[in-house]
XYZ file of C-alpha atoms in Angstrom:
109
model
C -0.028 -0.098 -0.283
C 1.469 3.179 -1.041
C 1.228 6.503 0.250
C -1.461 7.606 -2.266
C -3.924 4.701 -0.833
C -3.727 5.981 2.359
C -4.167 9.662 1.285
C -7.276 8.747 -0.641
C -8.414 7.037 2.812
C -8.050 10.209 4.333
C -9.530 12.064 1.842
C -12.680 9.862 1.655
C -13.062 10.287 5.490
C -12.451 6.339 6.228
C -12.556 5.736 9.853
C -9.189 5.805 11.674
C -8.938 2.343 12.018
C -9.010 2.093 8.846
C -6.491 4.651 8.250
C -3.938 2.980 10.754
C -4.680 -0.256 9.265
C -3.480 0.800 6.186
C -0.732 2.762 7.476
C 0.593 -0.267 9.294
C 0.452 -2.631 6.365
C 2.578 -0.484 4.577
C 5.199 -0.422 6.515
C 8.389 -2.005 4.953
C 9.864 -5.059 6.582
C 13.184 -5.339 6.186
C 14.297 -9.279 5.438
C 16.308 -10.933 3.989
C 15.411 -14.359 2.553
C 16.843 -17.039 -0.063
C 15.269 -17.294 -3.456
C 16.106 -20.395 -5.302
C 17.214 -19.278 -8.926
C 14.748 -21.719 -10.183
C 11.867 -19.632 -8.529
C 13.443 -16.017 -8.899
C 11.774 -15.110 -12.199
C 8.350 -15.829 -10.141
C 9.117 -14.027 -7.094
C 10.418 -11.015 -9.290
C 6.528 -11.027 -10.949
C 5.155 -11.352 -7.505
C 6.552 -8.207 -6.657
C 7.026 -6.571 -9.915
C 2.586 -6.912 -8.876
C 2.474 -4.981 -5.556
C 0.316 -2.447 -6.773
C -1.621 -4.766 -8.707
C -3.704 -6.074 -5.866
C -7.610 -5.945 -6.028
C -9.083 -4.416 -2.683
C -11.884 -2.866 -0.941
C -12.241 -0.729 1.950
C -15.350 -0.917 4.255
C -16.470 0.426 7.792
C -14.650 -3.412 8.661
C -11.430 -2.556 7.250
C -9.373 -3.010 4.042
C -9.658 -6.627 1.956
C -7.778 -7.745 -0.405
C -9.191 -10.239 -3.046
C -6.238 -10.790 -5.073
C -3.946 -10.048 -8.212
C -5.258 -8.251 -11.083
C -4.299 -10.916 -13.536
C -4.992 -8.461 -16.546
C -1.594 -6.784 -14.793
C 0.268 -9.857 -14.526
C -0.451 -11.067 -18.253
C 0.423 -7.356 -19.160
C 4.012 -7.311 -16.941
C 4.202 -11.209 -18.329
C 4.004 -9.590 -22.204
C 6.201 -6.421 -21.283
C 8.957 -8.613 -20.117
C 8.680 -10.656 -23.316
C 7.847 -13.798 -21.526
C 7.836 -16.981 -24.044
C 4.468 -18.336 -24.325
C 5.360 -21.899 -23.086
C 6.964 -20.535 -19.511
C 3.656 -18.131 -18.644
C 1.487 -20.837 -17.355
C 4.325 -22.190 -15.179
C 4.866 -18.712 -13.955
C 0.865 -17.912 -13.321
C 1.184 -21.327 -11.506
C 3.915 -19.562 -9.304
C 2.076 -16.193 -9.086
C -1.267 -17.537 -7.595
C 0.416 -19.815 -5.364
C 2.251 -17.094 -3.329
C -1.038 -14.936 -3.712
C -2.659 -17.822 -1.786
C -0.608 -17.631 0.492
C -0.285 -13.775 0.750
C -3.688 -13.342 1.169
C -4.124 -15.034 4.627
C -1.451 -12.539 5.905
C -2.921 -9.212 3.941
C -6.688 -10.035 5.696
C -5.182 -10.558 8.839
C -7.322 -8.812 11.305
C -5.606 -6.458 13.174
C -5.138 -7.435 17.044
């Protein structure tokens, strides 16, 4: 979540707890981790799509629904990924998306 989204929440008069939740989710985390070479392309695709999540804001807070796949396919086109490699990359992207959604939608404690 970037500062522009938070500014829009403020402008729209979102409740303070929704704005605070958005701010908390936008804080960078400094963590080093190992990525196997065969997964590197999929991880960089996932990271490049960090601003392409479908989400909604309600009185209950912010909810993530998933990555906008049209954007993912546009990125595959832009990176000139061979058609034969796309299915495996999209499968890996969906796997990471499925792992991320419960964390992104975790209730604030």
